[in-house]
Short mmCIF file of C-alpha atoms in Angstrom, two decimals:
data_model
loop_
_atom_site.label_atom_id
_atom_site.label_comp_id
_atom_site.label_asym_id
_atom_site.label_seq_id
_atom_site.Cartn_x
_atom_site.Cartn_y
_atom_site.Cartn_z
CA MET A 1 -202.12 -180.61 8.47
CA THR A 2 -200.01 -179.74 11.61
CA VAL A 3 -199.02 -182.36 13.96
CA VAL A 4 -198.34 -181.67 17.69
CA ALA A 5 -196.01 -183.97 19.62
CA THR A 6 -198.24 -185.39 22.60
CA ASN A 7 -195.25 -185.62 25.22
CA ALA A 8 -193.91 -181.73 24.90
CA VAL A 9 -194.95 -180.39 28.01
CA PRO A 10 -194.79 -176.52 27.78
CA ARG A 11 -192.83 -174.93 30.75
CA PRO A 12 -194.82 -172.19 32.68
CA ALA A 13 -193.33 -168.69 31.98
CA ALA A 14 -193.19 -168.08 35.59
CA ALA A 15 -190.64 -171.06 35.98
CA THR A 16 -188.72 -169.62 32.99
CA LEU A 17 -188.47 -166.12 34.41
CA GLY A 18 -187.46 -167.39 37.66
CA GLU A 19 -184.54 -169.46 36.31
CA ARG A 20 -183.54 -166.34 34.10
CA HIS A 21 -183.55 -164.09 37.33
CA TRP A 22 -181.58 -166.70 39.49
CA ARG A 23 -178.84 -167.11 36.71
CA MET A 24 -178.56 -162.99 36.51
CA ALA A 25 -178.17 -163.11 40.11
CA ALA A 26 -175.65 -165.86 40.22
CA ILE A 27 -173.53 -163.87 37.49
CA ALA A 28 -174.09 -160.60 39.73
CA LEU A 29 -172.38 -162.46 42.72
CA LEU A 30 -169.28 -163.77 40.67
CA SER A 31 -167.29 -161.02 41.86
CA VAL A 32 -168.48 -161.24 45.43
CA ARG A 33 -167.34 -165.34 45.26
CA LEU A 34 -164.11 -164.91 43.57
CA ILE A 35 -162.88 -162.15 45.66
CA GLN A 36 -164.11 -163.92 48.98
CA GLY A 37 -162.49 -167.11 47.78
CA PHE A 38 -159.32 -165.20 47.10
CA ILE A 39 -159.03 -163.51 50.13
CA TYR A 40 -158.89 -166.79 52.29
CA TRP A 41 -156.86 -168.71 49.38
CA GLY A 42 -154.40 -166.03 49.83
CA GLY A 43 -154.10 -166.36 53.32
CA GLY A 44 -153.40 -170.27 53.23
CA SER A 45 -151.20 -169.67 49.98
CA ARG A 46 -148.97 -167.13 51.60
CA ARG A 47 -148.08 -169.78 54.29
CA PHE A 48 -147.73 -172.82 52.39
CA ILE A 49 -146.35 -171.70 49.03
CA TYR A 50 -145.26 -168.07 48.94
CA ASP A 51 -143.83 -167.29 52.91
CA PRO A 52 -143.71 -170.67 54.41
CA GLU A 53 -141.42 -168.84 57.24
CA LYS A 54 -145.06 -168.11 58.49
CA LEU A 55 -145.29 -171.85 59.57
CA ASN A 56 -141.66 -172.08 60.72
CA PRO A 57 -141.67 -171.89 64.53
CA ASP A 58 -138.05 -170.53 64.57
CA ALA A 59 -138.83 -167.83 62.32
CA PRO A 60 -139.70 -164.27 63.53
CA THR A 61 -142.65 -164.49 61.28
CA TRP A 62 -144.14 -167.57 62.60
CA MET A 63 -147.85 -167.49 63.28
CA ALA A 64 -147.94 -167.96 66.94
CA ASN A 65 -146.34 -164.23 67.49
CA LYS A 66 -149.13 -162.83 65.67
CA PHE A 67 -151.60 -164.71 67.96
CA GLN A 68 -150.14 -163.64 70.79
CA SER A 69 -150.20 -159.77 69.76
CA ALA A 70 -154.07 -160.35 69.56
CA MET A 71 -154.34 -161.59 73.05
CA PRO A 72 -154.98 -158.36 74.91
CA GLY A 73 -158.29 -157.43 72.89
CA ALA A 74 -159.51 -160.78 72.14
CA LEU A 75 -163.26 -161.19 73.01
CA PHE A 76 -165.29 -163.79 74.68
CA GLY A 77 -162.62 -165.91 76.28
CA THR A 78 -160.63 -166.37 73.04
CA ASP A 79 -157.56 -164.80 74.67
CA HIS A 80 -157.25 -167.76 76.99
CA LEU A 81 -157.82 -169.89 74.32
CA ILE A 82 -154.64 -168.43 72.64
CA ALA A 83 -152.75 -168.41 75.72
CA PHE A 84 -153.65 -172.28 76.15
CA LEU A 85 -152.41 -173.04 72.55
CA LEU A 86 -149.21 -170.92 73.22
CA HIS A 87 -148.17 -173.08 76.21
CA HIS A 88 -148.84 -176.34 74.29
CA PHE A 89 -147.13 -176.59 71.49
CA TRP A 90 -148.34 -180.03 70.32
CA LEU A 91 -151.87 -178.26 70.07
CA LEU A 92 -150.41 -175.01 68.69
CA TYR A 93 -148.70 -176.20 65.73
CA PRO A 94 -151.27 -178.54 64.36
CA ALA A 95 -153.98 -175.83 65.06
CA VAL A 96 -152.09 -173.29 62.77
CA ILE A 97 -151.57 -175.86 59.85
CA LEU A 98 -155.26 -176.91 59.92
CA PHE A 99 -156.33 -173.25 60.06
CA SER A 100 -154.19 -172.47 57.05
CA GLY A 101 -155.10 -175.70 55.33
CA ALA A 102 -158.71 -174.77 55.52
CA GLU A 103 -158.29 -171.14 54.53
CA LEU A 104 -156.46 -172.56 51.57
CA ILE A 105 -159.02 -175.12 50.76
CA ALA A 106 -162.16 -173.05 51.50
CA GLY A 107 -160.61 -170.15 49.50
CA ALA A 108 -160.06 -172.41 46.26
CA ALA A 109 -163.60 -174.30 46.52
CA LEU A 110 -165.06 -170.74 46.55
CA MET A 111 -163.24 -169.60 43.66
CA ALA A 112 -163.94 -172.69 41.85
CA GLY A 113 -167.50 -172.90 42.77
CA LEU A 114 -167.16 -176.37 44.26
CA LEU A 115 -169.85 -176.94 47.08
CA THR A 116 -170.09 -173.04 47.18
CA ARG A 117 -172.54 -173.00 50.15
CA LEU A 118 -170.44 -175.30 52.30
CA ALA A 119 -167.27 -173.38 51.47
CA ALA A 120 -169.02 -169.79 52.38
CA LEU A 121 -170.23 -171.31 55.47
CA VAL A 122 -166.58 -172.11 56.37
CA SER A 123 -165.49 -168.53 55.20
CA VAL A 124 -168.43 -167.26 57.76
CA GLY A 125 -166.73 -169.05 60.87
CA PHE A 126 -163.38 -167.98 59.63
CA SER A 127 -164.70 -164.29 59.92
CA VAL A 128 -166.32 -164.50 63.32
CA VAL A 129 -163.08 -166.16 64.93
CA LEU A 130 -160.94 -163.77 63.18
CA MET A 131 -163.25 -160.65 64.44
CA LEU A 132 -163.04 -162.09 68.18
CA MET A 133 -159.42 -162.44 67.99
CA PHE A 134 -158.17 -159.28 65.74
CA GLY A 135 -161.04 -157.16 65.47
CA TRP A 136 -159.63 -154.60 67.81
CA GLN A 137 -156.43 -153.91 66.04
CA GLY A 138 -155.76 -150.89 63.81
CA GLY A 139 -153.84 -147.75 64.56
CA THR A 140 -155.77 -145.39 62.29
CA CYS A 141 -159.15 -147.46 61.88
CA ILE A 142 -160.17 -150.80 63.09
CA ASP A 143 -158.70 -152.68 59.99
CA GLU A 144 -159.32 -156.21 61.10
CA TRP A 145 -162.95 -155.17 61.94
CA THR A 146 -163.48 -154.00 58.49
CA MET A 147 -161.89 -157.15 56.80
CA ALA A 148 -163.95 -159.26 59.02
CA THR A 149 -167.21 -157.71 58.68
CA CYS A 150 -167.01 -157.44 54.89
CA ASN A 151 -166.13 -161.20 54.47
CA LEU A 152 -168.86 -162.31 57.11
CA ALA A 153 -171.41 -160.42 55.06
CA MET A 154 -169.92 -161.81 51.74
CA GLY A 155 -170.07 -165.17 53.15
CA ALA A 156 -173.45 -165.11 54.49
CA THR A 157 -174.58 -163.98 51.01
CA LEU A 158 -173.24 -166.78 49.17
CA VAL A 159 -174.48 -169.22 51.70
CA LEU A 160 -178.09 -167.86 50.94
CA ALA A 161 -177.68 -167.39 47.17
CA GLY A 162 -174.93 -169.98 46.27
CA GLY A 163 -173.56 -168.05 43.68
CA GLY A 164 -173.31 -170.83 41.03
CA ALA A 165 -172.60 -169.00 37.90
CA TYR A 166 -169.58 -170.31 35.93
CA SER A 167 -168.76 -173.14 38.81
CA LEU A 168 -167.87 -176.82 39.31
CA ASP A 169 -171.22 -177.16 40.97
CA ASN A 170 -173.00 -176.32 37.46
CA VAL A 171 -170.66 -178.55 35.89
CA LEU A 172 -171.43 -181.58 38.28
CA LEU A 173 -175.36 -180.76 37.81
CA LYS A 174 -175.07 -180.90 34.11
CA ARG A 175 -173.03 -184.06 33.94
CA SER A 176 -175.54 -185.71 36.58
CA PRO A 177 -178.95 -183.89 36.63
CA ARG A 178 -180.26 -186.28 39.40
CA LEU A 179 -178.05 -184.06 41.69
CA ALA A 180 -181.10 -181.57 41.42
CA ASP A 181 -183.47 -183.97 43.68
CA ARG A 182 -180.43 -184.47 46.25
CA ALA A 183 -180.99 -182.50 49.27
CA TRP A 184 -177.28 -182.28 50.22
CA PHE A 185 -176.56 -180.97 47.02
CA ARG A 186 -179.02 -178.17 47.13
CA TRP A 187 -177.67 -177.21 50.62
CA LEU A 188 -174.03 -177.31 50.24
CA ALA A 189 -173.88 -176.66 46.47
CA GLY A 190 -174.60 -173.41 44.60
CA SER A 191 -176.21 -174.12 41.52
CA LEU A 192 -179.89 -174.01 42.70
CA PRO A 193 -181.69 -172.21 45.03
CA LEU A 194 -182.32 -173.50 48.37
CA PRO A 195 -185.02 -176.31 48.91
CA LEU A 196 -187.47 -173.90 50.78
CA ALA A 197 -190.66 -172.19 50.14
CA ASP A 198 -190.61 -168.77 49.47
CA THR A 199 -191.83 -167.60 52.90
CA THR A 200 -189.41 -170.00 54.68
CA PHE A 201 -186.50 -168.64 52.52
CA ARG A 202 -187.41 -164.90 53.37
CA ASN A 203 -187.63 -165.70 57.05
CA LEU A 204 -184.11 -167.70 56.74
CA GLY A 205 -182.63 -164.60 54.78
CA LEU A 206 -184.09 -161.98 57.50
CA ALA A 207 -182.73 -163.93 60.28
CA VAL A 208 -179.08 -163.99 58.58
CA LEU A 209 -179.39 -160.49 58.07
CA ALA A 210 -180.41 -159.66 61.64
CA ALA A 211 -177.36 -161.87 62.80
CA VAL A 212 -174.84 -160.29 60.78
CA LEU A 213 -176.05 -156.67 61.59
CA GLY A 214 -176.16 -157.49 65.43
CA PHE A 215 -172.84 -159.02 65.36
CA ASN A 216 -171.13 -156.44 63.12
CA ILE A 217 -172.71 -153.31 64.56
CA GLY A 218 -172.45 -154.57 67.96
CA THR A 219 -168.60 -155.34 67.90
CA TYR A 220 -168.17 -152.10 66.25
CA SER A 221 -169.87 -150.26 69.26
CA TYR A 222 -167.86 -152.40 71.59
CA TYR A 223 -164.57 -151.61 69.85
CA ARG A 224 -165.07 -147.60 68.84
CA GLY A 225 -168.68 -146.48 70.00
CA SER A 226 -170.27 -144.22 67.34
CA VAL A 227 -173.50 -146.05 67.57
CA LEU A 228 -175.36 -145.29 70.50
CA THR A 229 -172.38 -143.81 72.45
CA PRO A 230 -169.80 -141.08 71.57
CA TYR A 231 -166.61 -142.48 69.58
CA HIS A 232 -163.92 -143.92 71.85
CA GLY A 233 -160.69 -145.47 71.49
CA GLY A 234 -161.89 -148.89 73.02
CA PRO A 235 -161.29 -151.21 75.88
CA VAL A 236 -157.85 -151.89 74.67
CA SER A 237 -156.10 -149.21 72.65
CA PRO A 238 -154.53 -150.27 69.08
CA SER A 239 -151.90 -147.47 69.06
CA ARG A 240 -150.78 -146.42 72.52
CA HIS A 241 -148.50 -149.04 74.34
CA HIS A 242 -149.88 -149.87 77.97
CA PHE A 243 -148.18 -151.84 80.66
CA ALA A 244 -150.31 -153.72 83.35
CA LEU A 245 -148.07 -154.46 86.37
CA SER A 246 -149.12 -156.53 89.23
CA ASN A 247 -147.57 -158.67 92.10
CA GLY A 248 -144.95 -156.29 92.94
CA ALA A 249 -142.50 -157.33 95.87
CA LEU A 250 -139.50 -155.26 97.62
CA LEU A 251 -137.04 -158.11 98.04
CA PRO A 252 -134.95 -158.47 101.32
CA ASP A 253 -131.86 -157.39 99.38
CA GLY A 254 -133.36 -154.13 98.11
CA GLY A 255 -134.13 -155.56 94.65
CA VAL A 256 -137.62 -155.41 93.13
CA ARG A 257 -139.82 -158.33 91.56
CA PHE A 258 -142.86 -157.88 89.38
CA GLN A 259 -144.97 -158.91 86.59
CA ILE A 260 -145.66 -157.20 83.70
CA TYR A 261 -147.89 -157.51 80.48
CA LEU A 262 -148.08 -155.46 77.41
CA ASP A 263 -151.75 -155.24 77.22
CA GLY A 264 -152.25 -152.38 74.58
CA GLY A 265 -150.66 -150.64 71.56
CA THR A 266 -149.63 -151.73 67.96
CA PRO A 267 -147.91 -155.04 67.29
CA GLU A 268 -146.05 -153.19 64.70
CA ALA A 269 -143.56 -151.76 66.78
CA PRO A 270 -142.38 -152.77 70.17
CA ALA A 271 -142.42 -150.95 73.28
CA HIS A 272 -139.55 -149.58 75.26
CA ILE A 273 -138.93 -149.24 78.96
CA MET A 274 -136.27 -146.66 79.67
CA LYS A 275 -136.28 -146.23 83.41
CA ALA A 276 -137.23 -147.95 86.58
CA GLU A 277 -137.80 -145.50 89.83
CA LEU A 278 -138.55 -146.82 93.53
CA THR A 279 -139.99 -144.07 95.57
CA GLY A 280 -141.03 -144.05 99.41
CA ALA A 281 -143.36 -141.71 101.33
CA GLU A 282 -143.89 -138.43 99.74
CA ASN A 283 -142.22 -139.39 96.63
CA GLN A 284 -138.70 -139.71 98.26
CA PRO A 285 -136.64 -141.35 95.46
CA LEU A 286 -134.97 -144.34 96.79
CA GLU A 287 -133.41 -146.35 93.63
CA THR A 288 -133.11 -145.78 90.05
CA TRP A 289 -132.58 -148.09 87.15
CA ASN A 290 -131.52 -146.31 84.33
CA THR A 291 -131.38 -146.99 80.68
CA GLU A 292 -127.87 -148.36 80.82
CA THR A 293 -128.92 -150.45 83.77
CA LEU A 294 -131.84 -152.06 82.55
CA SER A 295 -130.12 -152.62 78.97
CA ARG A 296 -127.48 -154.79 81.26
CA LEU A 297 -129.70 -156.68 83.22
CA PRO A 298 -128.55 -160.34 83.21
CA ALA A 299 -130.65 -162.92 81.14
CA ASP A 300 -132.11 -164.28 84.19
CA SER A 301 -133.60 -161.26 85.65
CA ILE A 302 -136.43 -161.61 82.83
CA HIS A 303 -138.70 -164.72 82.84
CA ASN A 304 -141.15 -164.68 79.83
CA GLU A 305 -144.23 -166.69 79.99
CA PHE A 306 -144.49 -167.34 76.43
CA ALA A 307 -141.69 -168.28 74.00
CA TYR A 308 -142.73 -165.96 71.35
CA ASN A 309 -143.18 -162.37 71.71
CA LYS A 310 -141.16 -161.48 75.00
CA PHE A 311 -139.64 -158.90 77.02
CA GLU A 312 -135.70 -158.61 76.35
CA THR A 313 -133.14 -156.19 77.12
CA GLY A 314 -132.14 -154.07 74.24
CA PRO A 315 -129.75 -150.79 73.46
CA TYR A 316 -132.74 -148.37 74.84
CA GLY A 317 -133.52 -150.36 78.17
CA ILE A 318 -136.21 -153.11 78.05
CA ALA A 319 -138.01 -153.89 74.89
CA ALA A 320 -141.53 -155.76 74.60
CA GLU A 321 -143.53 -156.98 72.13
CA MET A 322 -147.43 -157.09 71.96
CA GLY A 323 -148.83 -159.54 74.22
CA ALA A 324 -145.61 -160.28 75.89
CA THR A 325 -146.05 -161.03 79.80
CA ALA A 326 -143.19 -161.73 82.27
CA THR A 327 -141.71 -161.54 85.81
CA ILE A 328 -138.93 -159.21 85.96
CA THR A 329 -136.37 -158.76 88.83
CA LEU A 330 -134.24 -155.50 89.23
CA PRO A 331 -131.04 -155.95 91.31
CA PRO A 332 -130.52 -153.91 94.33
CA GLU A 333 -128.63 -150.79 93.58
CA PRO A 334 -125.50 -150.31 95.83
CA ASN A 335 -124.96 -147.98 98.68
CA VAL A 336 -128.71 -147.63 99.07
CA HIS A 337 -130.45 -147.74 102.47
CA LEU A 338 -134.20 -148.13 102.27
CA PRO A 339 -136.49 -146.84 104.86
CA ALA A 340 -137.75 -149.15 107.87
CA ASP A 341 -141.46 -148.66 106.88
CA ARG A 342 -140.86 -150.19 103.38
CA SER A 343 -143.92 -147.88 102.07
CA THR A 344 -142.62 -148.07 98.18
CA ILE A 345 -143.75 -147.65 94.87
CA LEU A 346 -142.17 -148.68 91.58
CA THR A 347 -142.84 -146.20 88.49
CA LEU A 348 -141.83 -147.49 85.14
CA THR A 349 -141.15 -144.76 82.39
CA THR A 350 -141.26 -145.53 78.60
CA VAL A 351 -139.53 -144.04 75.89
CA ASN A 352 -142.48 -141.80 74.95
CA GLY A 353 -142.59 -140.50 78.67
CA ARG A 354 -145.77 -142.49 79.67
CA ARG A 355 -145.51 -143.93 83.31
CA PHE A 356 -146.85 -146.75 84.99
CA SER A 357 -146.81 -147.34 88.70
CA LEU A 358 -147.21 -150.04 91.36
CA LYS A 359 -147.19 -150.32 94.95
CA LEU A 360 -145.00 -152.93 96.16
CA ALA A 361 -145.43 -155.49 99.08
CA GLY A 362 -142.56 -154.98 101.88
CA ALA A 363 -139.54 -157.23 102.18
CA ASP A 364 -141.00 -158.34 105.30
CA GLU A 365 -144.05 -159.52 103.90
CA ASN A 366 -142.26 -161.67 101.29
CA SER A 367 -139.30 -162.82 103.45
#
């Protein structure tokens, strides 16, 4: 006689197959989860453990310098946010610490598989912010855009799928099976599917796909074209230095004052101004400040707006780091007689021969 236990409830084959497929998908996502975590853990650990000079305001590798270098091409007003932080150290330093700490924690949580979906969502936020700030940079290709887009797609995938294989989320679920019935655990951890009907999950997945594609392809088109328009170098060049000149004035004594902003080029090397010329009507030369003269400008001739990337004198004239902005005063040259009409143009020449010009307001307008 065969005895059949009355309390044994056979599991539907479809449910068993579904769990198997979910497990296989989680294992397949291991490399995505671990590398996404390592990327952000690496960013935080470099600053806190391996290269703490990045968090030292007196060091040349202080993070504020990198933020300032991103200002010229930052999108959607993030350039104004960066400038505001750079002007308020009491906000800047905590922001750098919190950003770095959040990267470290989110990255470690992803690698460990602890609250996987929450950590992945944080990484999505990082990817968007980093794209808006640094996505335009990269001399030969848009390196920062490439990294941010990949991280955004990886993070979005982990938010939906969880990637819960070999994770602390699984350990917590095994020790406390009742967590499977907790909505917060299903939404924030990564061991189980999201508590959604199949149709709802499909719609959510397609919405996330549309958002990721729209953001990534849209920013690529803005930075380089090659989607609906021909390839272009971008609104802000990541390779050729560019100076924006404004508020130029010819002073009563024959000196010149102007504002200057290094708003394009690579942050990997400074830009150099080797000559400044003042010309009048029909390009008549009036004054010239050569490399030697620019190199010897007194310190009070250059007033930098920010305390980090600056305009400074050097052996090749005036050197500037990416994102630097300043008001510069050129002293009058001796024995120079300016024309009465004072219609003058200032032209700056860089080390590679590029020229940037600005029409000056007359001395009578500024006296």
